[in-house]
Short mmCIF file of C-alpha atoms and ligand atoms in Angstrom, two decimals:
data_model
loop_
_atom_site.label_atom_id
_atom_site.label_comp_id
_atom_site.label_asym_id
_atom_site.label_seq_id
_atom_site.Cartn_x
_atom_site.Cartn_y
_atom_site.Cartn_z
CA MET A 110 14.39 -9.67 12.37
CA ASP A 111 17.75 -11.38 12.56
CA SER A 112 19.19 -13.76 10.00
CA ALA A 113 18.99 -16.84 12.22
CA ILE A 114 15.25 -16.47 12.81
CA LEU A 115 14.61 -15.82 9.12
CA THR A 116 16.66 -18.82 7.95
CA GLY A 117 14.78 -20.97 10.46
CA ILE A 118 11.46 -19.77 9.04
CA ALA A 119 12.66 -20.45 5.47
CA LEU A 120 13.67 -23.94 6.52
CA GLU A 121 10.25 -24.58 8.03
CA PHE A 122 8.05 -23.07 5.30
CA GLY A 123 10.27 -23.19 2.23
CA ALA A 124 11.13 -20.44 -0.24
CA PRO A 125 10.14 -18.20 -1.89
CA LEU A 126 8.40 -16.81 1.14
CA TYR A 127 7.12 -13.51 2.53
CA VAL A 128 7.64 -12.93 6.25
CA TYR A 129 6.09 -10.04 8.18
CA ASP A 130 7.14 -8.86 11.62
CA ALA A 131 4.05 -7.79 13.58
CA SER A 132 6.08 -5.91 16.19
CA LYS A 133 7.54 -3.62 13.51
CA ILE A 134 4.05 -2.80 12.22
CA GLU A 135 2.99 -1.98 15.77
CA ALA A 136 6.06 0.18 16.36
CA GLN A 137 5.35 2.21 13.21
CA TYR A 138 1.70 2.59 14.18
CA LYS A 139 2.70 3.89 17.60
CA ARG A 140 5.32 6.20 16.13
CA LEU A 141 2.68 7.86 13.99
CA THR A 142 0.07 8.12 16.74
CA SER A 143 2.56 9.62 19.18
CA ALA A 144 3.78 12.15 16.59
CA PHE A 145 0.20 13.44 16.46
CA ASN A 146 -0.69 13.07 20.14
CA LYS A 147 -1.52 16.78 20.40
CA VAL A 148 -4.45 16.33 18.02
CA PRO A 149 -7.60 15.47 20.04
CA HIS A 150 -9.12 13.24 17.33
CA LEU A 151 -6.74 11.23 15.17
CA ARG A 152 -7.66 8.41 12.78
CA LEU A 153 -5.15 6.22 10.98
CA ASN A 154 -6.80 4.32 8.17
CA TYR A 155 -4.43 1.61 7.00
CA ALA A 156 -4.25 1.51 3.18
CA ALA A 157 -5.20 -2.11 2.56
CA LYS A 158 -3.74 -2.26 -0.92
CA ALA A 159 -0.19 -2.21 0.47
CA LEU A 160 -0.62 -5.63 2.08
CA SER A 161 -4.09 -7.09 2.23
CA ASN A 162 -3.72 -10.48 3.90
CA LEU A 163 -6.68 -11.07 6.22
CA SER A 164 -4.40 -11.64 9.23
CA ILE A 165 -2.61 -8.35 8.61
CA LEU A 166 -5.99 -6.61 8.45
CA ARG A 167 -7.05 -8.27 11.70
CA PHE A 168 -3.83 -7.12 13.32
CA MET A 169 -4.41 -3.54 12.15
CA ASN A 170 -7.92 -3.69 13.56
CA GLN A 171 -6.49 -4.85 16.90
CA LEU A 172 -4.09 -1.91 16.90
CA GLY A 173 -7.06 0.42 16.57
CA ALA A 174 -6.54 1.47 12.96
CA GLY A 175 -9.33 2.16 10.49
CA LEU A 176 -9.10 0.94 6.91
CA ASP A 177 -8.59 2.74 3.62
CA THR A 178 -9.93 0.74 0.68
CA VAL A 179 -9.89 1.23 -3.08
CA SER A 180 -12.17 -1.56 -4.31
CA ILE A 181 -15.40 -3.18 -3.17
CA GLN A 182 -13.37 -6.37 -2.61
CA GLU A 183 -11.08 -4.58 -0.17
CA VAL A 184 -14.18 -3.29 1.63
CA GLN A 185 -15.46 -6.86 1.89
CA LEU A 186 -12.08 -8.09 3.14
CA GLY A 187 -12.07 -5.36 5.77
CA LEU A 188 -15.53 -6.29 7.01
CA LEU A 189 -14.49 -9.95 7.10
CA ALA A 190 -11.42 -8.98 9.13
CA GLY A 191 -13.70 -7.42 11.74
CA PHE A 192 -13.59 -3.72 10.94
CA GLN A 193 -16.80 -1.84 11.70
CA PRO A 194 -18.24 -0.28 8.52
CA GLU A 195 -17.77 3.20 10.09
CA SER A 196 -14.04 2.47 10.37
CA ILE A 197 -13.69 1.90 6.65
CA ILE A 198 -13.28 4.59 4.04
CA PHE A 199 -13.75 3.76 0.37
CA THR A 200 -11.41 5.88 -1.75
CA PRO A 201 -11.63 4.55 -5.28
CA ASN A 202 -10.65 6.13 -8.56
CA GLY A 203 -12.48 5.54 -11.82
CA VAL A 204 -14.97 3.00 -10.48
CA SER A 205 -18.63 2.77 -11.46
CA LEU A 206 -21.50 4.43 -9.63
CA GLU A 207 -22.82 0.90 -8.97
CA GLU A 208 -19.67 -0.06 -7.07
CA ILE A 209 -19.86 3.10 -4.97
CA GLU A 210 -23.52 2.42 -4.21
CA GLU A 211 -22.65 -1.13 -3.22
CA ALA A 212 -19.99 0.08 -0.78
CA SER A 213 -22.29 2.76 0.58
CA ALA A 214 -25.01 0.17 1.22
CA LEU A 215 -22.49 -1.70 3.41
CA GLY A 216 -22.27 1.40 5.58
CA VAL A 217 -18.74 2.53 4.81
CA GLN A 218 -17.62 6.14 4.36
CA ILE A 219 -17.64 7.07 0.68
CA ASN A 220 -14.97 9.28 -0.80
CA ILE A 221 -15.73 10.65 -4.28
CA ASP A 222 -13.03 11.90 -6.61
CA ASN A 223 -14.89 13.29 -9.62
CA LEU A 224 -17.79 15.66 -10.25
CA SER A 225 -19.76 13.34 -12.52
CA ILE A 226 -20.17 10.63 -9.87
CA LEU A 227 -20.62 13.26 -7.15
CA GLU A 228 -23.58 14.75 -9.00
CA GLN A 229 -25.13 11.33 -9.70
CA PHE A 230 -24.58 10.01 -6.17
CA GLY A 231 -25.74 13.25 -4.56
CA SER A 232 -28.92 13.34 -6.63
CA LYS A 233 -29.77 9.77 -5.70
CA PHE A 234 -28.68 9.74 -2.06
CA PRO A 235 -28.70 13.31 -0.71
CA ASP A 236 -28.82 11.99 2.86
CA VAL A 237 -25.64 9.95 2.70
CA PRO A 238 -22.70 12.07 3.82
CA VAL A 239 -19.71 11.87 1.50
CA CYS A 240 -16.10 12.86 1.57
CA ILE A 241 -14.56 14.54 -1.46
CA ARG A 242 -11.08 13.99 -2.77
CA ILE A 243 -9.38 17.23 -3.73
CA ASN A 244 -6.43 17.53 -6.06
CA PRO A 245 -4.37 20.45 -4.73
CA HIS A 246 -2.00 20.27 -7.73
CA VAL A 247 1.06 19.95 -5.62
CA MET A 248 3.80 17.52 -6.42
CA ALA A 249 4.98 16.02 -3.17
CA GLY A 250 7.12 13.19 -4.47
CA GLY A 251 9.83 12.82 -7.09
CA ASN A 252 8.62 10.06 -9.40
CA SER A 253 5.64 11.05 -11.58
CA ASN A 254 4.34 7.46 -11.53
CA ILE A 255 3.74 7.71 -7.83
CA SER A 256 2.89 11.40 -7.48
CA VAL A 257 -0.82 11.67 -7.81
CA GLY A 258 -1.58 15.27 -6.83
CA HIS A 259 -0.07 17.12 -9.77
CA ILE A 260 -1.90 18.89 -12.58
CA ASP A 261 -2.03 15.98 -15.05
CA SER A 262 -3.00 13.41 -12.46
CA LYS A 263 -6.21 11.41 -12.90
CA PHE A 264 -6.87 11.61 -9.16
CA GLY A 265 -9.13 13.95 -7.26
CA ILE A 266 -11.30 16.95 -8.04
CA SER A 267 -9.23 19.92 -9.09
CA ILE A 268 -9.22 22.88 -6.71
CA HIS A 269 -10.04 24.95 -9.79
CA GLN A 270 -13.38 23.12 -9.96
CA ILE A 271 -14.53 24.12 -6.47
CA PRO A 272 -17.20 26.51 -7.80
CA HIS A 273 -18.75 23.70 -9.85
CA LEU A 274 -18.44 21.33 -6.87
CA LEU A 275 -20.23 23.81 -4.60
CA ARG A 276 -23.01 24.17 -7.14
CA ILE A 277 -23.54 20.39 -7.20
CA VAL A 278 -23.62 20.25 -3.40
CA GLU A 279 -26.13 23.08 -3.24
CA LEU A 280 -28.40 21.75 -5.97
CA THR A 281 -28.47 18.17 -4.70
CA ASN A 282 -28.61 19.26 -1.06
CA MET A 283 -26.04 16.61 -0.20
CA ARG A 284 -23.80 16.71 2.84
CA ILE A 285 -20.01 16.80 2.65
CA ASN A 286 -18.60 15.42 5.90
CA GLY A 287 -14.95 15.12 4.96
CA ILE A 288 -12.35 16.40 2.60
CA HIS A 289 -9.36 14.45 1.48
CA MET A 290 -6.16 14.66 -0.48
CA HIS A 291 -3.55 12.07 -1.28
CA THR A 292 -0.64 13.66 -3.03
CA GLY A 293 1.07 10.37 -3.70
CA SER A 294 3.78 8.20 -2.34
CA ASP A 295 7.05 9.54 -1.04
CA ILE A 296 6.72 12.79 0.87
CA LEU A 297 10.24 14.11 0.69
CA ASP A 298 9.63 17.64 1.68
CA ILE A 299 7.49 18.47 4.69
CA ASP A 300 7.08 22.08 3.61
CA VAL A 301 5.58 21.00 0.29
CA PHE A 302 3.18 18.78 2.21
CA LEU A 303 2.25 21.61 4.56
CA TYR A 304 1.70 23.87 1.57
CA ALA A 305 -0.75 21.34 0.09
CA SER A 306 -2.43 21.14 3.49
CA GLU A 307 -3.05 24.90 3.41
CA ILE A 308 -4.94 24.45 0.16
CA LEU A 309 -7.03 21.77 1.85
CA PHE A 310 -7.80 24.05 4.82
CA GLU A 311 -8.79 26.84 2.45
CA THR A 312 -11.11 24.43 0.64
CA ALA A 313 -12.52 23.14 3.92
CA LYS A 314 -13.93 26.55 4.77
CA ASN A 315 -16.51 26.09 2.02
CA PHE A 316 -18.21 23.22 3.88
CA LYS A 317 -20.07 23.70 7.13
CA ASP A 318 -20.74 20.05 8.06
CA LEU A 319 -17.22 18.63 8.08
CA GLU A 320 -16.30 15.91 10.54
CA PHE A 321 -12.81 15.10 9.32
CA ILE A 322 -9.96 16.19 7.12
CA ASP A 323 -7.97 13.38 5.55
CA PHE A 324 -4.40 14.14 4.53
CA GLY A 325 -3.83 10.87 2.69
CA SER A 326 -0.39 9.42 2.87
CA GLY A 327 2.91 9.15 1.07
CA PHE A 328 5.20 8.89 4.06
CA LYS A 329 8.59 7.86 2.87
CA VAL A 330 10.51 5.06 4.54
CA PRO A 331 14.21 4.28 3.92
CA TYR A 332 14.91 1.46 1.47
CA ARG A 333 18.68 1.68 1.67
CA PRO A 334 21.10 2.80 4.35
CA GLY A 335 21.40 6.56 3.97
CA ASP A 336 17.97 7.00 2.32
CA ILE A 337 16.03 9.96 3.61
CA GLU A 338 12.72 9.27 5.27
CA THR A 339 9.79 11.50 6.15
CA ASN A 340 10.49 13.16 9.46
CA ILE A 341 7.22 12.08 11.07
CA GLU A 342 7.97 13.78 14.35
CA GLU A 343 8.57 17.15 12.69
CA LEU A 344 5.52 16.75 10.46
CA GLY A 345 3.49 15.80 13.54
CA LYS A 346 4.58 18.88 15.43
CA LYS A 347 3.95 21.32 12.58
CA LEU A 348 0.75 19.88 11.14
CA SER A 349 -0.85 19.24 14.57
CA LYS A 350 -0.38 22.84 15.56
CA ARG A 351 -1.78 24.12 12.30
CA PHE A 352 -4.66 21.63 12.39
CA ASN A 353 -5.68 22.59 15.92
CA SER A 354 -5.65 26.26 15.04
CA PHE A 355 -7.73 25.55 11.95
CA CYS A 356 -10.31 23.71 14.07
CA GLU A 357 -10.57 26.70 16.36
CA GLU A 358 -11.14 28.94 13.37
CA TYR A 359 -13.66 26.47 11.93
CA GLY A 360 -15.47 26.31 15.26
CA LYS A 361 -15.46 22.53 15.69
CA GLU A 362 -13.08 19.77 16.74
CA LEU A 363 -12.51 17.83 13.56
CA THR A 364 -10.79 14.48 13.18
CA LEU A 365 -7.41 14.46 11.50
CA ALA A 366 -7.08 11.36 9.32
CA PHE A 367 -4.20 9.71 7.48
CA GLU A 368 -4.07 6.65 5.26
CA PRO A 369 -0.61 5.17 5.57
CA GLY A 370 0.24 1.99 3.71
CA LYS A 371 3.95 1.83 3.08
CA PHE A 372 4.86 3.54 6.36
CA LEU A 373 3.14 0.86 8.43
CA VAL A 374 4.15 -2.30 6.61
CA SER A 375 7.10 -1.78 4.27
CA GLU A 376 9.93 -2.32 6.74
CA ALA A 377 8.05 -5.13 8.50
CA GLY A 378 8.34 -7.34 5.41
CA TYR A 379 11.11 -9.71 4.30
CA PHE A 380 11.09 -11.65 1.08
CA LEU A 381 13.14 -14.84 1.14
CA ALA A 382 14.29 -16.54 -2.06
CA LYS A 383 16.70 -19.39 -2.63
CA VAL A 384 19.65 -19.09 -5.00
CA ASN A 385 19.27 -21.59 -7.84
CA VAL A 386 22.41 -20.73 -9.73
CA VAL A 387 25.52 -18.58 -9.51
CA LYS A 388 26.50 -17.74 -13.05
CA GLN A 389 29.71 -16.05 -14.07
CA THR A 390 29.62 -14.21 -17.39
CA THR A 391 32.29 -12.15 -19.11
CA SER A 392 31.05 -9.00 -17.38
CA THR A 393 29.39 -9.92 -14.09
CA VAL A 394 28.42 -12.56 -11.58
CA PHE A 395 24.69 -13.31 -11.55
CA ALA A 396 22.91 -14.84 -8.61
CA GLY A 397 19.70 -16.34 -10.00
CA VAL A 398 16.96 -16.93 -7.44
CA ASP A 399 13.84 -19.11 -7.44
CA SER A 400 11.64 -16.06 -7.91
CA GLY A 401 11.18 -13.11 -10.22
CA PHE A 402 9.10 -10.04 -10.89
CA ASN A 403 6.07 -12.31 -10.68
CA HIS A 404 6.64 -12.20 -6.91
CA LEU A 405 8.27 -8.81 -6.40
CA ILE A 406 7.73 -6.38 -9.24
CA ARG A 407 8.80 -3.11 -7.62
CA PRO A 408 12.40 -3.10 -8.90
CA MET A 409 11.26 -3.65 -12.50
CA LEU A 410 8.10 -1.51 -12.30
CA TYR A 411 9.31 1.48 -10.30
CA GLY A 412 13.07 1.08 -10.26
CA ALA A 413 12.74 0.48 -6.53
CA SER A 414 15.88 -0.54 -4.73
CA HIS A 415 15.36 -3.28 -2.15
CA GLU A 416 18.36 -4.09 0.01
CA ILE A 417 19.44 -7.70 -0.52
CA VAL A 418 21.34 -9.68 2.09
CA ASN A 419 22.59 -13.26 2.18
CA ILE A 420 21.14 -14.60 5.41
CA SER A 421 22.78 -18.00 4.86
CA ASN A 422 26.26 -16.51 5.03
CA PRO A 423 25.98 -13.27 7.04
CA GLU A 424 29.67 -13.28 7.98
CA GLY A 425 30.98 -14.13 4.51
CA ARG A 426 33.25 -11.79 2.61
CA GLU A 427 31.45 -9.30 0.41
CA ARG A 428 31.52 -9.57 -3.38
CA TYR A 429 29.63 -7.90 -6.23
CA TYR A 430 26.57 -9.60 -7.68
CA SER A 431 23.67 -8.91 -9.96
CA VAL A 432 20.65 -10.60 -8.45
CA VAL A 433 18.17 -11.76 -11.07
CA GLY A 434 14.97 -13.79 -11.27
CA TYR A 435 13.91 -16.83 -13.30
CA ILE A 436 11.32 -15.05 -15.46
CA CYS A 437 11.96 -15.37 -19.18
CA GLU A 438 12.64 -11.72 -19.81
CA THR A 439 14.87 -9.16 -18.13
CA ASP A 440 14.15 -9.58 -14.49
CA THR A 441 16.69 -7.78 -12.32
CA PHE A 442 16.30 -7.33 -8.57
CA GLY A 443 19.57 -5.45 -8.13
CA SER A 444 22.74 -4.78 -10.11
CA ASN A 445 26.27 -4.63 -8.75
CA ARG A 446 25.27 -5.21 -5.16
CA ARG A 447 27.84 -5.96 -2.51
CA ILE A 448 26.54 -9.10 -0.83
CA ASN A 449 28.19 -11.64 1.48
CA GLU A 450 29.58 -14.43 -0.71
CA ILE A 451 26.75 -16.41 -2.29
CA SER A 452 26.66 -20.17 -2.84
CA GLU A 453 23.94 -22.05 -4.66
CA GLY A 454 21.24 -23.00 -2.15
CA ASP A 455 21.72 -19.88 -0.01
CA ILE A 456 18.70 -17.85 1.04
CA LEU A 457 18.70 -14.20 0.00
CA CYS A 458 16.57 -11.76 1.92
CA PHE A 459 14.97 -8.74 0.24
CA LYS A 460 14.15 -6.00 2.72
CA ASN A 461 11.22 -3.56 2.74
CA ALA A 462 9.08 -6.33 1.31
CA GLY A 463 5.92 -5.54 3.27
CA ALA A 464 4.29 -2.92 1.03
CA TYR A 465 3.20 -3.45 -2.58
CA CYS A 466 5.08 -6.73 -2.89
CA PHE A 467 2.83 -9.72 -2.31
CA THR A 468 -0.26 -7.71 -3.29
CA MET A 469 1.27 -7.11 -6.73
CA ALA A 470 2.37 -10.72 -7.24
CA SER A 471 1.09 -12.69 -10.22
CA ASN A 472 1.23 -16.14 -11.78
CA TYR A 473 3.28 -14.99 -14.77
CA ASN A 474 5.26 -17.86 -16.31
CA SER A 475 2.65 -20.11 -14.65
CA ARG A 476 4.51 -19.92 -11.36
CA PHE A 477 2.93 -20.29 -7.95
CA ARG A 478 2.62 -17.24 -5.75
CA PRO A 479 4.63 -17.51 -2.51
CA ALA A 480 3.38 -18.37 0.96
CA GLU A 481 3.12 -15.67 3.66
CA VAL A 482 4.14 -15.95 7.30
CA LEU A 483 3.42 -13.57 10.17
CA TRP A 484 6.03 -13.43 12.95
CA TYR A 485 3.83 -12.63 15.94
CA GLN A 486 4.63 -13.03 19.63
CA ASN A 487 7.86 -14.87 18.83
CA LYS A 488 6.14 -17.46 16.71
CA ALA A 489 5.83 -17.99 12.97
CA HIS A 490 2.21 -18.25 11.78
CA LEU A 491 1.43 -19.36 8.26
CA ILE A 492 -1.08 -16.78 6.98
CA ARG A 493 -1.23 -17.86 3.34
CA LYS A 494 -0.40 -21.22 1.84
CA ARG A 495 1.91 -21.54 -1.10
CA GLU A 496 -0.06 -22.05 -4.30
CA ASN A 497 -0.07 -25.33 -6.17
CA PHE A 498 -0.95 -26.54 -9.65
CA ASP A 499 -4.70 -26.45 -8.88
CA ASP A 500 -4.40 -22.69 -8.44
CA ILE A 501 -2.93 -22.37 -11.92
CA LEU A 502 -5.87 -24.31 -13.39
CA ARG A 503 -8.55 -22.66 -11.24
CA ASN A 504 -11.24 -21.02 -13.40
CA GLN A 505 -9.75 -22.29 -16.63
CA VAL A 506 -12.36 -23.99 -18.79
CA ASP A 507 -11.01 -26.97 -20.66
CA VAL A 508 -13.31 -26.76 -23.68
CA GLU A 509 -14.55 -30.14 -24.96
CA VAL A 510 -14.09 -29.39 -28.69
CA LEU A 511 -10.37 -28.68 -28.19
CA LYS A 512 -9.59 -31.85 -26.34
CA PRO A 513 -7.78 -34.52 -28.37
CA LYS A 514 -10.10 -37.24 -29.67
CA ALA A 515 -9.56 -40.67 -28.20
CA ASP A 516 -7.96 -41.96 -31.40
CA GLN A 517 -5.63 -38.95 -31.69
CA ALA A 518 -4.67 -38.92 -28.06
CA VAL A 519 -0.98 -38.82 -27.54
CA SER A 520 0.01 -41.88 -25.64
C1 LIG B 884 -2.22 3.87 -2.01
C2 LIG B 884 -2.95 4.86 -1.24
C3 LIG B 884 -2.51 5.22 0.04
C4 LIG B 884 -1.27 4.66 0.69
O1 LIG B 884 -0.10 5.21 0.19
P1 LIG B 884 1.31 4.85 0.84
O2 LIG B 884 2.30 5.57 0.05
O3 LIG B 884 1.47 3.36 0.77
O4 LIG B 884 1.27 5.26 2.26
C5 LIG B 884 -3.29 6.14 0.74
N1 LIG B 884 -4.40 6.68 0.20
C6 LIG B 884 -4.84 6.35 -1.02
C7 LIG B 884 -6.08 6.97 -1.54
C8 LIG B 884 -4.14 5.44 -1.78
O5 LIG B 884 -4.57 5.13 -3.01
#
C-alpha cells in the first residue's frame, strides 16, 4: 500500500493502528494454490493464531481456505466466522483431554501430538478419526525458539515412538485419518523440508485409512530488502511430484494440506505509530513513538527486524535513527535505521505487521491495544475498535474492604 493511502487511513482512524491489505492476502493465497496446482486435492488451512480478527477469518473463508486452530477459542472464532466444522483442524499442544473432547464434539478434525492423550482419546472415542502430529526431528529453521521439529522440541510424537503409537492404535481400534508435521517457522532450505517430508511419507505407510497428509507451515517471507524467502514455486514443483507419486504407491488420492500463517498475512500488515519525541543523546538520535512492545513484541521477543519507513516524509533525506517505544523498560523497534528525516508528529510505518503482531499485543503499562483496519475493495473498514479505559478495568473486581472509607476519602 502506498504512503498516501496509509497516511490518509491514519488521519481517519488515529494511531497507533494496524492496517491489513486484503488484496495482498489474496495474492499470497493464490500464489500458494497455483504452486501446487498439480496436486489433485489441496487444502490450505490458515493458521488463525497469526492474525485472528473475525473479519480476517471471514475473508479467508471466502477465499476457500480451511482453518488451523490451536485453542478451543480459536475453534469457536472459526465457527463464528462461518467455517464449516470439517474445514477446521484443531492442532493444540499440551492442552487437556477435556478441551480436545470439546473441540471434537463441535465436529472439527482433531490432531493429537502426544501418546498419553492419544491413548485416552482413542479408548473413549474409537470411532472418531484423528490426525497425529509427528516430530520428524528435523530442524528446518535457524532460530531454536521457532523451530519446533527438532529433538528437544515439546511438539509432536517422536518418529522413534511409532511402534508404541501403532500399538495404541491397534489396541484401541481407533482410526488415523491424517498425519501431520510442523517443523516450525522459517523454512530456509527446501531440501531440508523435503527430507522431513520423506520421513512423513515413510510414517504414512503404517496407516491404511489416511485421507490427508499435512505438511504444516514455516514458509519464510522477506522482512527486509535482500532477505531470502521460501521459493514456493520450487517447493510446489518438487513436493507435488513426490506427493503424487506417493499417492500412487499408497493406492489412494490423498489430500495435501498446509497451514500457513505468516506467509498469508505477514506482508499484508502495516503498523502505524506516531512519533511523540525526537531525542538526541550523546550517542544516537531516538525517535520515540506512541507505541511499544505492548503492541508489537516481535523485535524484542524474537529479534525480528521490521522495516520502518516514515510515511509522513517519504521524500525526505535519510538519516540514522533508533526507533523506540514508550514502555518503561528497554523497548527497541530498530537500531541505527536509515529513515527519511523524522519530525515529531510524523507517522512511522512498520512493515510485515500482519502476522504475530496484533495477536500478541497486550495491555502492559495499562495502555490500550490499537484499532485494526482492513483495506478491502479500495475502502478502509474498521474491524476492531481502539480500546478505552473501560477495557483496562474490565473484569477487575474493586473489593469493598479496600476502598477508602468515607471519612478517609481523599478529596
Ligand atoms: C503457528 C503454526 C502454524 C503457522 O506457522 P507460520 O510460520 O505462521 O506459517 C502452522 N501450524 C501450526 C501447528 C502452528 O502452531
